[in-house]
PDB file of C-alpha atoms in Angstrom:
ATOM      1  CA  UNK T   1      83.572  84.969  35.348  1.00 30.00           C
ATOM      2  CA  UNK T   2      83.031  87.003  38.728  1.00 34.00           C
ATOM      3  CA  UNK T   3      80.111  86.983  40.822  1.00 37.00           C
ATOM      4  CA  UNK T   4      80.916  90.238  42.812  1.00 44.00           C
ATOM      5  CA  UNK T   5      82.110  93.227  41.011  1.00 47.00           C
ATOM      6  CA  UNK T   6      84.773  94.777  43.718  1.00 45.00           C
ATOM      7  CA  UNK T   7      86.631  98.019  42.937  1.00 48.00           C
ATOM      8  CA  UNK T   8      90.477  97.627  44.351  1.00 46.00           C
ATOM      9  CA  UNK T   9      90.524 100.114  47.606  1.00 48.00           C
ATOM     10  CA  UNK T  10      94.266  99.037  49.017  1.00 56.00           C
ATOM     11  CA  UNK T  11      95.779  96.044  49.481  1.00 71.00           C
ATOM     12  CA  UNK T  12      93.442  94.837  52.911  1.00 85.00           C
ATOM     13  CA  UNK T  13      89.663  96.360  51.174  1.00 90.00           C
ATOM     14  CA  UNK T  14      87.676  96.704  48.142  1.00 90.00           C
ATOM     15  CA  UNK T  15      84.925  98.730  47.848  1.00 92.00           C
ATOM     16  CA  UNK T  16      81.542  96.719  47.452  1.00 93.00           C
ATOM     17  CA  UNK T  17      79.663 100.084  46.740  1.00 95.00           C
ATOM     18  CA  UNK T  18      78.475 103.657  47.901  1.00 97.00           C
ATOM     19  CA  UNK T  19      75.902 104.565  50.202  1.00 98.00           C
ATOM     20  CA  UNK T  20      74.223 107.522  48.200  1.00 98.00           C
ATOM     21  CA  UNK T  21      71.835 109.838  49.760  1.00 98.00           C
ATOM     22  CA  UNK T  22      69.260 109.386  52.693  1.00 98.00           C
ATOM     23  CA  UNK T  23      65.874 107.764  52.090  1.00 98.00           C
ATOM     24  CA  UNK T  24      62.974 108.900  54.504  1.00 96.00           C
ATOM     25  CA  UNK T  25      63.632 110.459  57.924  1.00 97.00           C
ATOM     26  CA  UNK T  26      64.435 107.539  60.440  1.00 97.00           C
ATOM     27  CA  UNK T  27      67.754 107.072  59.153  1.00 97.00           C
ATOM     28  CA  UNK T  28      67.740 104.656  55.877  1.00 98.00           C
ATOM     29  CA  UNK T  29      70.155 105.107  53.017  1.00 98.00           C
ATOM     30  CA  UNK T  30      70.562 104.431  49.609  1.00 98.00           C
ATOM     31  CA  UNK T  31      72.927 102.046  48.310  1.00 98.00           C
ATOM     32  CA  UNK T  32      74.120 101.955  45.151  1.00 96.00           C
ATOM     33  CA  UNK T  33      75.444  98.213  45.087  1.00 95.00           C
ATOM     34  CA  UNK T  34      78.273  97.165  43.153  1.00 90.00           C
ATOM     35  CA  UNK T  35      78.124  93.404  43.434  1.00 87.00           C
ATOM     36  CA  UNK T  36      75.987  90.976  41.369  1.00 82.00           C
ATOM     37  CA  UNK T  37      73.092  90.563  42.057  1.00 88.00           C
ATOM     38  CA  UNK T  38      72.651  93.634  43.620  1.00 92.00           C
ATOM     39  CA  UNK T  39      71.120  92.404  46.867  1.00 92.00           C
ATOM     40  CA  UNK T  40      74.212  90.317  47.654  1.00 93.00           C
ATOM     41  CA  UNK T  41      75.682  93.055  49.496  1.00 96.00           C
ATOM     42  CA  UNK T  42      73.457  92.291  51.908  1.00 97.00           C
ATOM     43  CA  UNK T  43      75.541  88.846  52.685  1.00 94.00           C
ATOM     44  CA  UNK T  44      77.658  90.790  54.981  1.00 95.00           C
ATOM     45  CA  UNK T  45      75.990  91.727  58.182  1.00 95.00           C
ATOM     46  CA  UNK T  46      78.851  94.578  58.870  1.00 95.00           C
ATOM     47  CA  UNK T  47      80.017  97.246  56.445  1.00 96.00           C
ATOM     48  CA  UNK T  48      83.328  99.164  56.703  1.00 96.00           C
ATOM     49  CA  UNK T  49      82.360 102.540  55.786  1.00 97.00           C
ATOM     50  CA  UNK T  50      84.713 105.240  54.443  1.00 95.00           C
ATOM     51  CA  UNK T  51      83.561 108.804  54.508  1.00 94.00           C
ATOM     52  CA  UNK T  52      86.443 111.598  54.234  1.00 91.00           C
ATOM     53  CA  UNK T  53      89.269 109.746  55.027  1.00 85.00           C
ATOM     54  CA  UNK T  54      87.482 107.807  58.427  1.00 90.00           C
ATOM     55  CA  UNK T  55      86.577 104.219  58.396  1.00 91.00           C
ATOM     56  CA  UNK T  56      83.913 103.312  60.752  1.00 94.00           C
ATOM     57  CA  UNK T  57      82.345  99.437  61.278  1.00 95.00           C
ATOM     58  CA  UNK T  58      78.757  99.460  60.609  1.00 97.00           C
ATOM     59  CA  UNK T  59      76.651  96.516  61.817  1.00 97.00           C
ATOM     60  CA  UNK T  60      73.710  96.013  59.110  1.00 98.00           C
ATOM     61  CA  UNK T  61      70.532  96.362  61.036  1.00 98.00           C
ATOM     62  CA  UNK T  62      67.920  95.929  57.585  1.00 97.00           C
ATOM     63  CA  UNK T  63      67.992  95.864  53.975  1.00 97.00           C
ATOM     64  CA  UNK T  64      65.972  95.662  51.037  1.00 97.00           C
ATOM     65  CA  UNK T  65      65.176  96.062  47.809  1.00 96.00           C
ATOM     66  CA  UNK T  66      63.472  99.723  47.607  1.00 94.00           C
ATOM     67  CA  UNK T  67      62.221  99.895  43.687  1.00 92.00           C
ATOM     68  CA  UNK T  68      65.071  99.192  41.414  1.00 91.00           C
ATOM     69  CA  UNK T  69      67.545 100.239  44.527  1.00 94.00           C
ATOM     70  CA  UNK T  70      68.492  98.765  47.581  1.00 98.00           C
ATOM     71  CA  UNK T  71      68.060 100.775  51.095  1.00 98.00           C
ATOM     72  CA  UNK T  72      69.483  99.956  54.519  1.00 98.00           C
ATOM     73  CA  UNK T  73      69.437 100.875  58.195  1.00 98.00           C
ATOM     74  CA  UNK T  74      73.151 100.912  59.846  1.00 98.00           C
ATOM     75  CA  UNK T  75      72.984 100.532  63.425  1.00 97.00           C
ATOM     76  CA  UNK T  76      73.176 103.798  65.092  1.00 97.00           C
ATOM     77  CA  UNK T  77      71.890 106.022  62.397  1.00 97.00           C
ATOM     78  CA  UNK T  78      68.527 106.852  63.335  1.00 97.00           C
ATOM     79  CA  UNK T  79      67.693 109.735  61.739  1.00 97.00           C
ATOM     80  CA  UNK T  80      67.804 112.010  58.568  1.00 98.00           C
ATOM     81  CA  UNK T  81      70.598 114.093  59.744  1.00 98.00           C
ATOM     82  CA  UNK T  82      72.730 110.954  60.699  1.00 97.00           C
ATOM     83  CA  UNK T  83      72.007 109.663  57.940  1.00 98.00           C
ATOM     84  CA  UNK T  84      73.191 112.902  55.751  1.00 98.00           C
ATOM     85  CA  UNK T  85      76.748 112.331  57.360  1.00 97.00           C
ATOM     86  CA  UNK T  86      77.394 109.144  55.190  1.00 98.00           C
ATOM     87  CA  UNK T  87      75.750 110.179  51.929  1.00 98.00           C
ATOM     88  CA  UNK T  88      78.272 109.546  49.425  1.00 98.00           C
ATOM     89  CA  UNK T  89      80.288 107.426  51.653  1.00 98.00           C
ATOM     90  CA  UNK T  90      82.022 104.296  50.324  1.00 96.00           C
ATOM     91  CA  UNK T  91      81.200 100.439  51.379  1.00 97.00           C
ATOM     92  CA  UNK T  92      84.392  98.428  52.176  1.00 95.00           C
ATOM     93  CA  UNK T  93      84.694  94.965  52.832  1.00 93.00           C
ATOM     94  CA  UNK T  94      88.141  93.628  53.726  1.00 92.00           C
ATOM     95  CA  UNK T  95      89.033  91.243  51.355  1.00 88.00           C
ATOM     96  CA  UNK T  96      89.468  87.906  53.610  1.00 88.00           C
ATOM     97  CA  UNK T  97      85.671  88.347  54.200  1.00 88.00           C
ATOM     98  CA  UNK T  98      84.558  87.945  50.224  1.00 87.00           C
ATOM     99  CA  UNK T  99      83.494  84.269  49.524  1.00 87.00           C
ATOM    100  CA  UNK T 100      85.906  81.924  48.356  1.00 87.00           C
ATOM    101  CA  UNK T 101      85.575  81.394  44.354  1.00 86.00           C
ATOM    102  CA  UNK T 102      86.366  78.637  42.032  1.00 86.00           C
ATOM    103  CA  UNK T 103      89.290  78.318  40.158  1.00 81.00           C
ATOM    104  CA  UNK T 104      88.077  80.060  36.946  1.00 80.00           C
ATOM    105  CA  UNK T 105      86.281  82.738  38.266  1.00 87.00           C
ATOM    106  CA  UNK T 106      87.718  85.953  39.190  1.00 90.00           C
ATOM    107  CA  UNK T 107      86.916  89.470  41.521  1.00 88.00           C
ATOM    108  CA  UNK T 108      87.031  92.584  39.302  1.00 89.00           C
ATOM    109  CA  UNK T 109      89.826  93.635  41.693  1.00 88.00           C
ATOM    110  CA  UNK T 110      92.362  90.960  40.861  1.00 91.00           C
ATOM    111  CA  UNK T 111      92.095  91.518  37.440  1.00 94.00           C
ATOM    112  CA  UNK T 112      92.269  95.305  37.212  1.00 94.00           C
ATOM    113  CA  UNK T 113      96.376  96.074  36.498  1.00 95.00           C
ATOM    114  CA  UNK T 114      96.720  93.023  35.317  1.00 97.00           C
ATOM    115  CA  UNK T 115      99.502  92.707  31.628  1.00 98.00           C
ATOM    116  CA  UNK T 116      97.587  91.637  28.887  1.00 98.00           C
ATOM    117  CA  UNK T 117      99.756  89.903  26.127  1.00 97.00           C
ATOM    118  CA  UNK T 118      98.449  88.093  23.189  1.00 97.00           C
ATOM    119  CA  UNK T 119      99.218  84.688  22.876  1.00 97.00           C
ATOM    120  CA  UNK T 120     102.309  85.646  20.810  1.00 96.00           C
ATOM    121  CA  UNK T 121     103.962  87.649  23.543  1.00 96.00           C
ATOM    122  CA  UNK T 122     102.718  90.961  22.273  1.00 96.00           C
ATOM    123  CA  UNK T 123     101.557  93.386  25.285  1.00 98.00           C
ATOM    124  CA  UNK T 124      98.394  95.370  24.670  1.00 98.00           C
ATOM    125  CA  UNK T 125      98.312  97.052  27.989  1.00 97.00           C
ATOM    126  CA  UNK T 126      97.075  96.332  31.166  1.00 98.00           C
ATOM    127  CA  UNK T 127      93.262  95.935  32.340  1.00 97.00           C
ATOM    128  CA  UNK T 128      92.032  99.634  33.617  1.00 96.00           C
ATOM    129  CA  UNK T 129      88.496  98.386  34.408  1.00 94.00           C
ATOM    130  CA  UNK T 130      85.665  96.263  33.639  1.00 92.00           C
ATOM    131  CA  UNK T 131      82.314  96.586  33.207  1.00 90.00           C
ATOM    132  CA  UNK T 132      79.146  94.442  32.658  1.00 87.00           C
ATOM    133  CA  UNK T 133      77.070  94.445  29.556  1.00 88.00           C
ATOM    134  CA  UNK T 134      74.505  91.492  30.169  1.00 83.00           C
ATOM    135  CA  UNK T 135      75.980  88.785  27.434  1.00 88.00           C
ATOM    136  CA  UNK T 136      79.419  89.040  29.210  1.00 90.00           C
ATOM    137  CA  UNK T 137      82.273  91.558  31.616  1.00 92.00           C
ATOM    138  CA  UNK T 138      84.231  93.213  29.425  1.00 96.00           C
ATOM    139  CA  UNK T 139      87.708  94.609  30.069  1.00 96.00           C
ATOM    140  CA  UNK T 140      88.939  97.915  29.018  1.00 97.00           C
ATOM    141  CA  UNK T 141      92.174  97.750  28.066  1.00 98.00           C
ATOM    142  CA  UNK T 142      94.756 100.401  27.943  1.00 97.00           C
ATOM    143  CA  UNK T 143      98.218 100.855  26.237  1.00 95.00           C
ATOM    144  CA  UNK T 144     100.872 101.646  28.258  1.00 94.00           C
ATOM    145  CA  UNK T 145     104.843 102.621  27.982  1.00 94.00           C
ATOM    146  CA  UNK T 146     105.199  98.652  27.091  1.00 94.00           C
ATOM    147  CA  UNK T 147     102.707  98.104  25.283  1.00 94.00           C
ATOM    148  CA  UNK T 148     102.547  98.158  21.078  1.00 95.00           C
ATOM    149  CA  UNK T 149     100.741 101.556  21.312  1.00 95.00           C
ATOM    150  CA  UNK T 150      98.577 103.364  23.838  1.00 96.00           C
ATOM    151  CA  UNK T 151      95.224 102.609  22.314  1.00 96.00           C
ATOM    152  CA  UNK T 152      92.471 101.709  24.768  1.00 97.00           C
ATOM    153  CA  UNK T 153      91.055  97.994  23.580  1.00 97.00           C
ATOM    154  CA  UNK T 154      87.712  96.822  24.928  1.00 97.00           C
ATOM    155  CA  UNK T 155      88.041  92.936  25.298  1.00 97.00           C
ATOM    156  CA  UNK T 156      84.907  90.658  26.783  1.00 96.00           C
ATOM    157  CA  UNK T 157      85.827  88.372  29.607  1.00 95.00           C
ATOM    158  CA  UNK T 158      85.214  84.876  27.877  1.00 94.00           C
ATOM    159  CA  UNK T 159      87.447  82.414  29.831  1.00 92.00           C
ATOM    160  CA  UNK T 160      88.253  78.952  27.174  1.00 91.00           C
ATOM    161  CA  UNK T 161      87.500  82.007  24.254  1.00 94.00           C
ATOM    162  CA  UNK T 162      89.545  84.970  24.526  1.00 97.00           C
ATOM    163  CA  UNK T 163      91.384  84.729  27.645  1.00 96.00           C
ATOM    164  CA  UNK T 164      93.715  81.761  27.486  1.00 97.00           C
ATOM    165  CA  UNK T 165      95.292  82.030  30.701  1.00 96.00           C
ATOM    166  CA  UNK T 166      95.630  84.336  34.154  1.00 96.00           C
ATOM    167  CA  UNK T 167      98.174  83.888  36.234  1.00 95.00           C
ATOM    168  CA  UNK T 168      97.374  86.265  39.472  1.00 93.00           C
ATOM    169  CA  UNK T 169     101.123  85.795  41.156  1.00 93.00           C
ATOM    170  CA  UNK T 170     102.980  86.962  37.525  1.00 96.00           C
ATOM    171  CA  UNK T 171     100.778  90.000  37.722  1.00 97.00           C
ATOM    172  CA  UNK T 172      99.646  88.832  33.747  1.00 97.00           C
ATOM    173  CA  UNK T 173      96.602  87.413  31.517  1.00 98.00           C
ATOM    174  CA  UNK T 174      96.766  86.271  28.132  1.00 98.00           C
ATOM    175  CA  UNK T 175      94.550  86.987  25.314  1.00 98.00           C
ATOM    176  CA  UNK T 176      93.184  85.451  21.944  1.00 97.00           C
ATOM    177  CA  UNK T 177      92.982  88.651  20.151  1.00 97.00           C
ATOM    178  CA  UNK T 178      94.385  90.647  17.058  1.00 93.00           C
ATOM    179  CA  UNK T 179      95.979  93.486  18.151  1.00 92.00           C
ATOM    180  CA  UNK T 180      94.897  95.483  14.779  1.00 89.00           C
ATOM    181  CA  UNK T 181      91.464  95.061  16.687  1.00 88.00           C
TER     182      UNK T 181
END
């Protein structure tokens, strides 16, 4: 299972999530966090932010929990208007810097393009996404020009269950699952 959900950026970065609008006038921002919990974005004391095609070190300054979001002051942005200049901007992290996980857990990243393939060799496509649902991640998985058809499968992420094995360096995962399903 992960513990950070991480959307695949290149092969250096993912994306840890977006800073969204301003909050107040002395510079704060919204974040709209994608790891889990939210807060843990705050582990990192500088963000790589990527606003129209620039990517600009940010050294955390404060954070916190603002209602049910998160807002934070980035050194140098001390104002509304500075602040305006990153709405909408993404929140990299370059992947050395994520924390080391244990040998069954995985980041969202190095399972999205993954093959799936049931357990009797039968691709169903490869993983396009996942998303959380509270009991467990689930995958969304599409057919592609291998696959047994192009239908888009939806597949929870239940390690010793449904997925019997990931291999990261063959680029592959393998499924218990019916492919009528």
């Amino acid at each position: 299972m992960t513990r950070f959900a991480t959307h695949h950026l290149d092969d250096t970065h993912v994306v840890l999530g977006k800073l969204t609008s301003p909050h107040g006038v002395k510079g704060w921002l919204k974040v709209y966090a994608y790891t889990s919990p939210i807060d843990s974005i705050f582990d990192y004391p500088e963000w790589w932010v990527r606003k129209d095609d620039n990517l600009t070190c940010y050294t955390v300054t404060q954070g916190r929990r603002q209602g049910k979001g998160l807002v934070v002051q980035l050194e140098g942005v001390d104002d509304r208007d500075a602040a305006e200049t990153l709405a909408n901007a993404d929140i990299l992290m370059p992947k050395e810097a994520l924390p080391a996980l244990s040998d069954d857990e995985y980041y969202w990243h190095e399972l999205e393009g993954l093959a799936v393939l049931t357990q009797a060799g039968e691709r169903l496509g490869r993983v396009n996404y996942l998303f959380e649902t509270g009991a467990n991640d689930v995958m969304v998985v599409r057919g592609d020009n291998e696959a047994i058809d192009k239908r888009e499968r939806l597949l929870p992420f239940l390690p010793g269950d449904v997925i019997v094995d990931v291999d990261l360096e063959a680029q592959r995962m393998v499924v218990d699952w019916d492919p009528a399903f």
